[in-house]
């Protein structure tokens, strides 16, 4: 090997601009409307549970997504997505299961966002604008029809706008977290006493951490983009440097994205908790609104003269929450639409993609998706309960349990058997799924 080829190889393995782009892409995918509910659940149990969640946050984000990335990397086809890889390992039945999982992992998120955007808008209308209450069903219908119109006639523009809004939204979260510092108080510390600490029981530390794991899986989730990410990195690195190098580079990217995500979300959660209190977080859960809407109401009810910041936050927090929910709704709608179209083709069309045109498929899927979302938004179930009982468990089955099952069954993943992190990922997945049974008790 010549000196030039050695130099080229060393330069080729250096951190690239594309790696930074994907780090920010994974980070931006995870930071959405779910983050606005994490402080409520994390702060609901007080200081000790949220400190334990702080310790668990990075391992959950990094190890679970790395496990899914390893599954995607295990396929023989460099350009294959996760469905292709699962079909290769488990046959067509596995591919159908993945299609179901993807659809039912994302569709309940749309229902959650439908409830959230309705509640956020109505709270802003009544509290900040001081206007007469509106009919809930009508508000939900108008909001969903407006989004359906934008999606149907301006999807390309919508994708560009939502992509542009990712980082201004993240910057807004950081700015709000910093700006809340002058309003921090000691109420969360005052509620901590050795006599009141309980490990078990309905409000015990362990139960709060257990339920907090589910909301972390939901809020720190960028699994929908992992397959595309791995496919891109394999095409870029694997032909020249091999699969092991590609895996190591993917792991580094996921690690850095997870660190960024945990830093922003946990700082935001702590800042909200120090500004409000565990009792106020419980009130926010009861009101079924995101933490930014509760902060806006909190500052609007402040007695006496208010600072310029508190006045700006009163209105800005609700507007930022609405933007976050719109962004998350549009992003998840595209995934839900793809999954719904796939199910229609597999079952109604018996695999014949020519039976319905793309436009007709999109219209049929839109009626089902928006119709079911409107029903859930009108019923107004508790959002955190919906996340813990539906959204998070389905995500965990895809993000945690499927890769761990593959490690045991797939020869290409046999080298990962018996690793300590496998037990951690499996336990996180099982605890998240067990939320379903806890909600039924």
GROMACS .gro file of C-alpha atoms in nm:
model
  441
    1UNK     CA    1   0.000   0.000   0.000
    2UNK     CA    2   0.145   0.340  -0.100
    3UNK     CA    3   0.173   0.645   0.121
    4UNK     CA    4  -0.100   0.818  -0.082
    5UNK     CA    5  -0.345   0.532  -0.033
    6UNK     CA    6  -0.274   0.528   0.343
    7UNK     CA    7  -0.338   0.904   0.359
    8UNK     CA    8  -0.657   0.865   0.160
    9UNK     CA    9  -0.775   0.586   0.392
   10UNK     CA   10  -0.705   0.794   0.702
   11UNK     CA   11  -0.886   1.092   0.554
   12UNK     CA   12  -1.175   0.870   0.450
   13UNK     CA   13  -1.230   0.745   0.802
   14UNK     CA   14  -1.232   1.093   0.956
   15UNK     CA   15  -1.556   1.241   1.087
   16UNK     CA   16  -1.744   1.379   0.788
   17UNK     CA   17  -1.992   1.660   0.735
   18UNK     CA   18  -2.256   1.398   0.651
   19UNK     CA   19  -2.202   1.244   0.996
   20UNK     CA   20  -2.273   1.578   1.162
   21UNK     CA   21  -2.579   1.625   0.940
   22UNK     CA   22  -2.717   1.287   1.047
   23UNK     CA   23  -2.637   1.357   1.414
   24UNK     CA   24  -2.849   1.673   1.395
   25UNK     CA   25  -3.112   1.490   1.190
   26UNK     CA   26  -3.160   1.217   1.450
   27UNK     CA   27  -3.160   1.479   1.725
   28UNK     CA   28  -3.417   1.693   1.544
   29UNK     CA   29  -3.643   1.395   1.471
   30UNK     CA   30  -3.673   1.311   1.841
   31UNK     CA   31  -3.734   1.667   1.964
   32UNK     CA   32  -4.104   1.723   1.906
   33UNK     CA   33  -4.435   1.750   2.084
   34UNK     CA   34  -4.358   1.452   2.309
   35UNK     CA   35  -4.093   1.664   2.482
   36UNK     CA   36  -4.369   1.898   2.602
   37UNK     CA   37  -4.518   1.618   2.814
   38UNK     CA   38  -4.197   1.470   2.948
   39UNK     CA   39  -4.149   1.741   3.218
   40UNK     CA   40  -4.503   1.674   3.345
   41UNK     CA   41  -4.448   1.301   3.397
   42UNK     CA   42  -4.086   1.345   3.509
   43UNK     CA   43  -4.175   1.619   3.756
   44UNK     CA   44  -4.498   1.458   3.873
   45UNK     CA   45  -4.317   1.246   4.134
   46UNK     CA   46  -4.084   1.518   4.259
   47UNK     CA   47  -3.707   1.553   4.269
   48UNK     CA   48  -3.582   1.199   4.340
   49UNK     CA   49  -3.759   1.023   4.048
   50UNK     CA   50  -3.645   1.288   3.798
   51UNK     CA   51  -3.284   1.253   3.922
   52UNK     CA   52  -3.304   0.876   3.863
   53UNK     CA   53  -3.449   0.944   3.516
   54UNK     CA   54  -3.155   1.175   3.447
   55UNK     CA   55  -2.919   0.883   3.509
   56UNK     CA   56  -3.125   0.647   3.289
   57UNK     CA   57  -3.194   0.890   3.004
   58UNK     CA   58  -2.875   0.849   2.799
   59UNK     CA   59  -2.852   0.467   2.829
   60UNK     CA   60  -3.216   0.434   2.722
   61UNK     CA   61  -3.177   0.668   2.425
   62UNK     CA   62  -2.841   0.532   2.305
   63UNK     CA   63  -2.859   0.157   2.373
   64UNK     CA   64  -3.214   0.108   2.241
   65UNK     CA   65  -3.152   0.297   1.915
   66UNK     CA   66  -2.814   0.128   1.867
   67UNK     CA   67  -2.986  -0.210   1.900
   68UNK     CA   68  -3.232  -0.116   1.625
   69UNK     CA   69  -2.949   0.016   1.407
   70UNK     CA   70  -2.760  -0.313   1.447
   71UNK     CA   71  -3.068  -0.501   1.329
   72UNK     CA   72  -3.090  -0.274   1.022
   73UNK     CA   73  -2.717  -0.331   0.955
   74UNK     CA   74  -2.751  -0.711   0.970
   75UNK     CA   75  -2.916  -0.741   0.629
   76UNK     CA   76  -2.711  -0.854   0.330
   77UNK     CA   77  -2.850  -0.581   0.102
   78UNK     CA   78  -2.671  -0.249   0.157
   79UNK     CA   79  -2.967  -0.052   0.018
   80UNK     CA   80  -3.231  -0.255   0.204
   81UNK     CA   81  -3.458  -0.092   0.463
   82UNK     CA   82  -3.576  -0.248   0.790
   83UNK     CA   83  -3.870  -0.426   0.622
   84UNK     CA   84  -3.633  -0.586   0.369
   85UNK     CA   85  -3.398  -0.692   0.650
   86UNK     CA   86  -3.675  -0.844   0.862
   87UNK     CA   87  -3.817  -1.027   0.558
   88UNK     CA   88  -3.467  -1.163   0.489
   89UNK     CA   89  -3.438  -1.297   0.845
   90UNK     CA   90  -3.797  -1.400   0.922
   91UNK     CA   91  -3.971  -1.431   0.584
   92UNK     CA   92  -4.274  -1.241   0.450
   93UNK     CA   93  -4.462  -1.290   0.776
   94UNK     CA   94  -4.194  -1.086   0.950
   95UNK     CA   95  -4.232  -0.812   0.691
   96UNK     CA   96  -4.607  -0.798   0.752
   97UNK     CA   97  -4.550  -0.779   1.129
   98UNK     CA   98  -4.309  -0.489   1.083
   99UNK     CA   99  -4.562  -0.306   0.863
  100UNK     CA  100  -4.825  -0.351   1.135
  101UNK     CA  101  -4.585  -0.238   1.406
  102UNK     CA  102  -4.480   0.072   1.215
  103UNK     CA  103  -4.840   0.168   1.149
  104UNK     CA  104  -4.965   0.103   1.502
  105UNK     CA  105  -4.656   0.267   1.652
  106UNK     CA  106  -4.721   0.592   1.464
  107UNK     CA  107  -5.101   0.613   1.429
  108UNK     CA  108  -5.167   0.642   1.807
  109UNK     CA  109  -4.915   0.929   1.809
  110UNK     CA  110  -5.140   1.115   1.567
  111UNK     CA  111  -5.432   1.058   1.802
  112UNK     CA  112  -5.221   1.197   2.086
  113UNK     CA  113  -5.129   1.502   1.879
  114UNK     CA  114  -5.493   1.548   1.777
  115UNK     CA  115  -5.594   1.570   2.144
  116UNK     CA  116  -5.294   1.790   2.223
  117UNK     CA  117  -5.347   2.046   1.949
  118UNK     CA  118  -5.717   2.075   2.033
  119UNK     CA  119  -5.647   2.130   2.403
  120UNK     CA  120  -5.358   2.369   2.337
  121UNK     CA  121  -5.563   2.582   2.098
  122UNK     CA  122  -5.865   2.592   2.330
  123UNK     CA  123  -5.646   2.683   2.629
  124UNK     CA  124  -5.482   2.965   2.431
  125UNK     CA  125  -5.823   3.085   2.308
  126UNK     CA  126  -5.977   3.096   2.657
  127UNK     CA  127  -5.681   3.195   2.877
  128UNK     CA  128  -5.454   3.414   2.668
  129UNK     CA  129  -5.708   3.567   2.427
  130UNK     CA  130  -5.983   3.576   2.695
  131UNK     CA  131  -6.252   3.470   2.446
  132UNK     CA  132  -6.568   3.263   2.494
  133UNK     CA  133  -6.521   2.882   2.503
  134UNK     CA  134  -6.573   2.703   2.172
  135UNK     CA  135  -6.735   2.369   2.092
  136UNK     CA  136  -6.467   2.100   2.128
  137UNK     CA  137  -6.583   1.884   1.840
  138UNK     CA  138  -6.594   2.182   1.604
  139UNK     CA  139  -6.247   2.304   1.706
  140UNK     CA  140  -6.095   1.959   1.651
  141UNK     CA  141  -6.272   1.923   1.314
  142UNK     CA  142  -6.157   2.264   1.185
  143UNK     CA  143  -5.796   2.211   1.297
  144UNK     CA  144  -5.776   1.862   1.145
  145UNK     CA  145  -5.943   1.973   0.820
  146UNK     CA  146  -5.697   2.262   0.793
  147UNK     CA  147  -5.405   2.022   0.836
  148UNK     CA  148  -5.561   1.773   0.593
  149UNK     CA  149  -5.595   2.049   0.331
  150UNK     CA  150  -5.229   2.150   0.373
  151UNK     CA  151  -5.113   1.788   0.357
  152UNK     CA  152  -5.323   1.699   0.052
  153UNK     CA  153  -5.236   2.003  -0.159
  154UNK     CA  154  -4.897   2.114  -0.029
  155UNK     CA  155  -4.706   1.811   0.100
  156UNK     CA  156  -4.371   1.912  -0.052
  157UNK     CA  157  -4.393   2.265   0.086
  158UNK     CA  158  -4.505   2.126   0.423
  159UNK     CA  159  -4.201   1.897   0.446
  160UNK     CA  160  -3.967   2.189   0.373
  161UNK     CA  161  -4.137   2.415   0.627
  162UNK     CA  162  -4.142   2.148   0.898
  163UNK     CA  163  -3.775   2.067   0.836
  164UNK     CA  164  -3.693   2.435   0.868
  165UNK     CA  165  -3.885   2.463   1.196
  166UNK     CA  166  -3.698   2.182   1.374
  167UNK     CA  167  -3.402   2.382   1.493
  168UNK     CA  168  -3.584   2.709   1.571
  169UNK     CA  169  -3.810   2.498   1.793
  170UNK     CA  170  -3.510   2.342   1.969
  171UNK     CA  171  -3.355   2.688   2.009
  172UNK     CA  172  -3.685   2.810   2.160
  173UNK     CA  173  -3.680   2.526   2.415
  174UNK     CA  174  -3.324   2.612   2.518
  175UNK     CA  175  -3.407   2.984   2.536
  176UNK     CA  176  -3.716   2.919   2.749
  177UNK     CA  177  -3.517   2.687   2.978
  178UNK     CA  178  -3.255   2.958   3.032
  179UNK     CA  179  -3.512   3.238   3.066
  180UNK     CA  180  -3.699   3.049   3.339
  181UNK     CA  181  -3.392   3.052   3.568
  182UNK     CA  182  -3.489   3.382   3.740
  183UNK     CA  183  -3.823   3.219   3.830
  184UNK     CA  184  -3.675   2.906   3.987
  185UNK     CA  185  -3.788   2.834   4.342
  186UNK     CA  186  -3.725   2.577   4.614
  187UNK     CA  187  -4.071   2.418   4.623
  188UNK     CA  188  -3.947   2.091   4.471
  189UNK     CA  189  -3.681   2.062   4.746
  190UNK     CA  190  -3.927   2.146   5.022
  191UNK     CA  191  -4.134   1.838   4.931
  192UNK     CA  192  -3.836   1.605   4.979
  193UNK     CA  193  -3.813   1.461   5.329
  194UNK     CA  194  -3.705   1.119   5.452
  195UNK     CA  195  -4.038   1.067   5.626
  196UNK     CA  196  -4.238   1.122   5.306
  197UNK     CA  197  -4.020   0.910   5.075
  198UNK     CA  198  -4.192   0.592   4.959
  199UNK     CA  199  -4.034   0.336   4.727
  200UNK     CA  200  -4.352   0.145   4.649
  201UNK     CA  201  -4.719   0.237   4.635
  202UNK     CA  202  -4.914   0.436   4.378
  203UNK     CA  203  -4.703   0.750   4.427
  204UNK     CA  204  -4.379   0.572   4.522
  205UNK     CA  205  -4.041   0.646   4.368
  206UNK     CA  206  -4.015   0.315   4.180
  207UNK     CA  207  -4.363   0.350   4.027
  208UNK     CA  208  -4.289   0.706   3.914
  209UNK     CA  209  -3.959   0.598   3.759
  210UNK     CA  210  -4.130   0.300   3.592
  211UNK     CA  211  -4.394   0.524   3.436
  212UNK     CA  212  -4.122   0.777   3.356
  213UNK     CA  213  -3.935   0.516   3.149
  214UNK     CA  214  -4.234   0.491   2.916
  215UNK     CA  215  -4.247   0.867   2.857
  216UNK     CA  216  -3.868   0.866   2.800
  217UNK     CA  217  -3.905   0.595   2.534
  218UNK     CA  218  -4.174   0.811   2.374
  219UNK     CA  219  -3.997   1.149   2.405
  220UNK     CA  220  -3.647   1.028   2.309
  221UNK     CA  221  -3.768   0.830   2.009
  222UNK     CA  222  -3.611   0.870   1.665
  223UNK     CA  223  -3.673   0.509   1.557
  224UNK     CA  224  -3.877   0.606   1.244
  225UNK     CA  225  -3.562   0.751   1.083
  226UNK     CA  226  -3.310   0.486   1.196
  227UNK     CA  227  -3.366   0.261   0.893
  228UNK     CA  228  -3.305   0.547   0.646
  229UNK     CA  229  -3.003   0.660   0.850
  230UNK     CA  230  -2.840   0.316   0.848
  231UNK     CA  231  -2.911   0.268   0.478
  232UNK     CA  232  -2.742   0.602   0.401
  233UNK     CA  233  -2.434   0.524   0.613
  234UNK     CA  234  -2.400   0.174   0.464
  235UNK     CA  235  -2.398   0.315   0.112
  236UNK     CA  236  -2.142   0.576   0.216
  237UNK     CA  237  -1.898   0.364   0.420
  238UNK     CA  238  -1.952  -0.010   0.384
  239UNK     CA  239  -1.818  -0.068   0.029
  240UNK     CA  240  -1.487   0.101   0.119
  241UNK     CA  241  -1.438   0.036   0.491
  242UNK     CA  242  -1.652  -0.267   0.570
  243UNK     CA  243  -1.949  -0.341   0.793
  244UNK     CA  244  -1.771  -0.317   1.130
  245UNK     CA  245  -1.645   0.035   1.060
  246UNK     CA  246  -1.994   0.135   0.941
  247UNK     CA  247  -2.146  -0.001   1.261
  248UNK     CA  248  -1.892   0.186   1.475
  249UNK     CA  249  -1.961   0.511   1.291
  250UNK     CA  250  -2.339   0.463   1.325
  251UNK     CA  251  -2.293   0.401   1.698
  252UNK     CA  252  -2.093   0.723   1.737
  253UNK     CA  253  -2.357   0.924   1.552
  254UNK     CA  254  -2.638   0.775   1.764
  255UNK     CA  255  -2.435   0.840   2.079
  256UNK     CA  256  -2.379   1.207   1.997
  257UNK     CA  257  -2.742   1.258   1.894
  258UNK     CA  258  -2.854   1.095   2.221
  259UNK     CA  259  -2.625   1.318   2.428
  260UNK     CA  260  -2.759   1.632   2.259
  261UNK     CA  261  -3.116   1.514   2.302
  262UNK     CA  262  -3.078   1.424   2.669
  263UNK     CA  263  -2.900   1.752   2.748
  264UNK     CA  264  -3.173   1.967   2.590
  265UNK     CA  265  -3.474   1.769   2.715
  266UNK     CA  266  -3.350   1.713   3.070
  267UNK     CA  267  -3.244   2.078   3.111
  268UNK     CA  268  -3.589   2.182   2.988
  269UNK     CA  269  -3.756   1.937   3.229
  270UNK     CA  270  -3.554   2.053   3.529
  271UNK     CA  271  -3.608   2.419   3.444
  272UNK     CA  272  -3.985   2.363   3.425
  273UNK     CA  273  -3.987   2.169   3.754
  274UNK     CA  274  -3.785   2.434   3.939
  275UNK     CA  275  -4.022   2.703   3.807
  276UNK     CA  276  -4.342   2.516   3.886
  277UNK     CA  277  -4.373   2.234   4.141
  278UNK     CA  278  -4.473   1.865   4.151
  279UNK     CA  279  -4.827   1.972   4.250
  280UNK     CA  280  -4.848   2.201   3.947
  281UNK     CA  281  -4.722   1.921   3.723
  282UNK     CA  282  -5.003   1.703   3.857
  283UNK     CA  283  -5.245   1.986   3.777
  284UNK     CA  284  -5.107   2.008   3.421
  285UNK     CA  285  -5.166   1.634   3.382
  286UNK     CA  286  -5.524   1.675   3.508
  287UNK     CA  287  -5.584   1.964   3.266
  288UNK     CA  288  -5.449   1.745   2.984
  289UNK     CA  289  -5.229   2.020   2.836
  290UNK     CA  290  -4.856   2.037   2.748
  291UNK     CA  291  -4.618   2.202   2.992
  292UNK     CA  292  -4.572   2.514   2.776
  293UNK     CA  293  -4.946   2.583   2.786
  294UNK     CA  294  -4.941   2.540   3.164
  295UNK     CA  295  -4.644   2.777   3.190
  296UNK     CA  296  -4.834   3.033   2.981
  297UNK     CA  297  -5.136   3.008   3.214
  298UNK     CA  298  -4.906   3.024   3.517
  299UNK     CA  299  -4.751   3.351   3.403
  300UNK     CA  300  -5.086   3.498   3.300
  301UNK     CA  301  -5.216   3.442   3.654
  302UNK     CA  302  -4.918   3.607   3.824
  303UNK     CA  303  -5.032   3.877   4.066
  304UNK     CA  304  -4.908   4.237   4.037
  305UNK     CA  305  -4.694   4.380   3.763
  306UNK     CA  306  -4.543   4.126   3.525
  307UNK     CA  307  -4.203   4.147   3.360
  308UNK     CA  308  -4.172   4.178   2.985
  309UNK     CA  309  -4.047   3.820   2.973
  310UNK     CA  310  -4.347   3.679   3.160
  311UNK     CA  311  -4.582   3.865   2.925
  312UNK     CA  312  -4.395   3.737   2.618
  313UNK     CA  313  -4.387   3.383   2.756
  314UNK     CA  314  -4.759   3.395   2.832
  315UNK     CA  315  -4.829   3.419   2.459
  316UNK     CA  316  -4.510   3.275   2.311
  317UNK     CA  317  -4.521   2.945   2.501
  318UNK     CA  318  -4.861   2.851   2.360
  319UNK     CA  319  -4.758   2.951   2.007
  320UNK     CA  320  -4.435   2.746   2.034
  321UNK     CA  321  -4.640   2.450   2.163
  322UNK     CA  322  -4.877   2.479   1.865
  323UNK     CA  323  -4.586   2.490   1.621
  324UNK     CA  324  -4.427   2.186   1.789
  325UNK     CA  325  -4.749   1.988   1.768
  326UNK     CA  326  -4.810   2.087   1.405
  327UNK     CA  327  -4.451   1.984   1.322
  328UNK     CA  328  -4.483   1.648   1.496
  329UNK     CA  329  -4.829   1.585   1.349
  330UNK     CA  330  -4.717   1.646   0.992
  331UNK     CA  331  -4.401   1.438   1.033
  332UNK     CA  332  -4.585   1.141   1.182
  333UNK     CA  333  -4.874   1.173   0.937
  334UNK     CA  334  -4.644   1.090   0.644
  335UNK     CA  335  -4.527   0.773   0.820
  336UNK     CA  336  -4.883   0.675   0.911
  337UNK     CA  337  -4.999   0.737   0.553
  338UNK     CA  338  -4.721   0.516   0.418
  339UNK     CA  339  -4.808   0.241   0.666
  340UNK     CA  340  -5.183   0.264   0.598
  341UNK     CA  341  -5.126   0.252   0.222
  342UNK     CA  342  -4.905  -0.054   0.271
  343UNK     CA  343  -5.174  -0.233   0.473
  344UNK     CA  344  -5.439  -0.153   0.209
  345UNK     CA  345  -5.214  -0.286  -0.069
  346UNK     CA  346  -5.127  -0.602   0.127
  347UNK     CA  347  -5.481  -0.692   0.234
  348UNK     CA  348  -5.746  -0.508   0.030
  349UNK     CA  349  -5.549  -0.521  -0.295
  350UNK     CA  350  -5.385  -0.861  -0.232
  351UNK     CA  351  -5.046  -0.707  -0.307
  352UNK     CA  352  -5.159  -0.554  -0.640
  353UNK     CA  353  -5.030  -0.194  -0.625
  354UNK     CA  354  -5.204  -0.107  -0.954
  355UNK     CA  355  -5.555  -0.170  -0.820
  356UNK     CA  356  -5.570   0.179  -0.667
  357UNK     CA  357  -5.385   0.488  -0.784
  358UNK     CA  358  -5.155   0.663  -0.536
  359UNK     CA  359  -5.399   0.954  -0.514
  360UNK     CA  360  -5.691   0.724  -0.433
  361UNK     CA  361  -5.487   0.533  -0.176
  362UNK     CA  362  -5.386   0.860  -0.008
  363UNK     CA  363  -5.750   0.977  -0.001
  364UNK     CA  364  -5.882   0.653   0.153
  365UNK     CA  365  -5.604   0.653   0.412
  366UNK     CA  366  -5.660   1.021   0.492
  367UNK     CA  367  -6.030   0.965   0.567
  368UNK     CA  368  -5.948   0.683   0.808
  369UNK     CA  369  -5.655   0.860   0.976
  370UNK     CA  370  -5.823   1.198   1.017
  371UNK     CA  371  -6.160   1.045   1.108
  372UNK     CA  372  -6.013   0.831   1.386
  373UNK     CA  373  -5.800   1.124   1.508
  374UNK     CA  374  -6.108   1.348   1.528
  375UNK     CA  375  -6.299   1.087   1.734
  376UNK     CA  376  -6.011   1.057   1.982
  377UNK     CA  377  -5.965   1.436   1.998
  378UNK     CA  378  -6.336   1.478   2.072
  379UNK     CA  379  -6.336   1.210   2.344
  380UNK     CA  380  -6.030   1.381   2.502
  381UNK     CA  381  -5.857   1.092   2.683
  382UNK     CA  382  -5.569   1.188   2.914
  383UNK     CA  383  -5.265   1.235   2.691
  384UNK     CA  384  -5.007   1.096   2.934
  385UNK     CA  385  -5.223   0.790   2.998
  386UNK     CA  386  -5.256   0.742   2.621
  387UNK     CA  387  -4.878   0.770   2.575
  388UNK     CA  388  -4.806   0.527   2.857
  389UNK     CA  389  -5.074   0.274   2.760
  390UNK     CA  390  -5.046   0.282   2.378
  391UNK     CA  391  -4.779   0.499   2.217
  392UNK     CA  392  -4.476   0.404   2.426
  393UNK     CA  393  -4.543   0.025   2.449
  394UNK     CA  394  -4.576  -0.013   2.072
  395UNK     CA  395  -4.260   0.194   2.015
  396UNK     CA  396  -4.079  -0.022   2.273
  397UNK     CA  397  -4.181  -0.343   2.096
  398UNK     CA  398  -4.019  -0.214   1.777
  399UNK     CA  399  -3.725  -0.030   1.932
  400UNK     CA  400  -3.627  -0.272   2.211
  401UNK     CA  401  -3.782  -0.618   2.188
  402UNK     CA  402  -3.763  -0.684   1.813
  403UNK     CA  403  -3.382  -0.625   1.798
  404UNK     CA  404  -3.329  -0.835   2.112
  405UNK     CA  405  -3.536  -1.121   1.966
  406UNK     CA  406  -3.331  -1.094   1.646
  407UNK     CA  407  -3.005  -1.118   1.844
  408UNK     CA  408  -3.120  -1.456   1.978
  409UNK     CA  409  -3.250  -1.592   1.644
  410UNK     CA  410  -3.046  -1.437   1.360
  411UNK     CA  411  -2.697  -1.579   1.286
  412UNK     CA  412  -2.573  -1.240   1.159
  413UNK     CA  413  -2.637  -1.093   1.507
  414UNK     CA  414  -2.506  -1.390   1.708
  415UNK     CA  415  -2.189  -1.201   1.807
  416UNK     CA  416  -2.401  -0.972   2.028
  417UNK     CA  417  -2.544  -1.257   2.237
  418UNK     CA  418  -2.486  -1.235   2.611
  419UNK     CA  419  -2.378  -0.870   2.615
  420UNK     CA  420  -2.485  -0.686   2.936
  421UNK     CA  421  -2.659  -0.406   2.745
  422UNK     CA  422  -2.898  -0.662   2.595
  423UNK     CA  423  -3.052  -0.720   2.937
  424UNK     CA  424  -3.090  -0.346   2.990
  425UNK     CA  425  -3.265  -0.293   2.655
  426UNK     CA  426  -3.493  -0.594   2.715
  427UNK     CA  427  -3.589  -0.473   3.064
  428UNK     CA  428  -3.665  -0.122   2.931
  429UNK     CA  429  -3.888  -0.275   2.661
  430UNK     CA  430  -4.072  -0.504   2.904
  431UNK     CA  431  -4.124  -0.232   3.166
  432UNK     CA  432  -4.265   0.000   2.899
  433UNK     CA  433  -4.505  -0.264   2.769
  434UNK     CA  434  -4.614  -0.353   3.124
  435UNK     CA  435  -4.757   0.000   3.147
  436UNK     CA  436  -5.057  -0.139   2.960
  437UNK     CA  437  -5.137  -0.371   3.250
  438UNK     CA  438  -5.068  -0.102   3.511
  439UNK     CA  439  -5.327   0.122   3.346
  440UNK     CA  440  -5.582  -0.159   3.360
  441UNK     CA  441  -5.537  -0.216   3.735
   0.00000   0.00000   0.00000
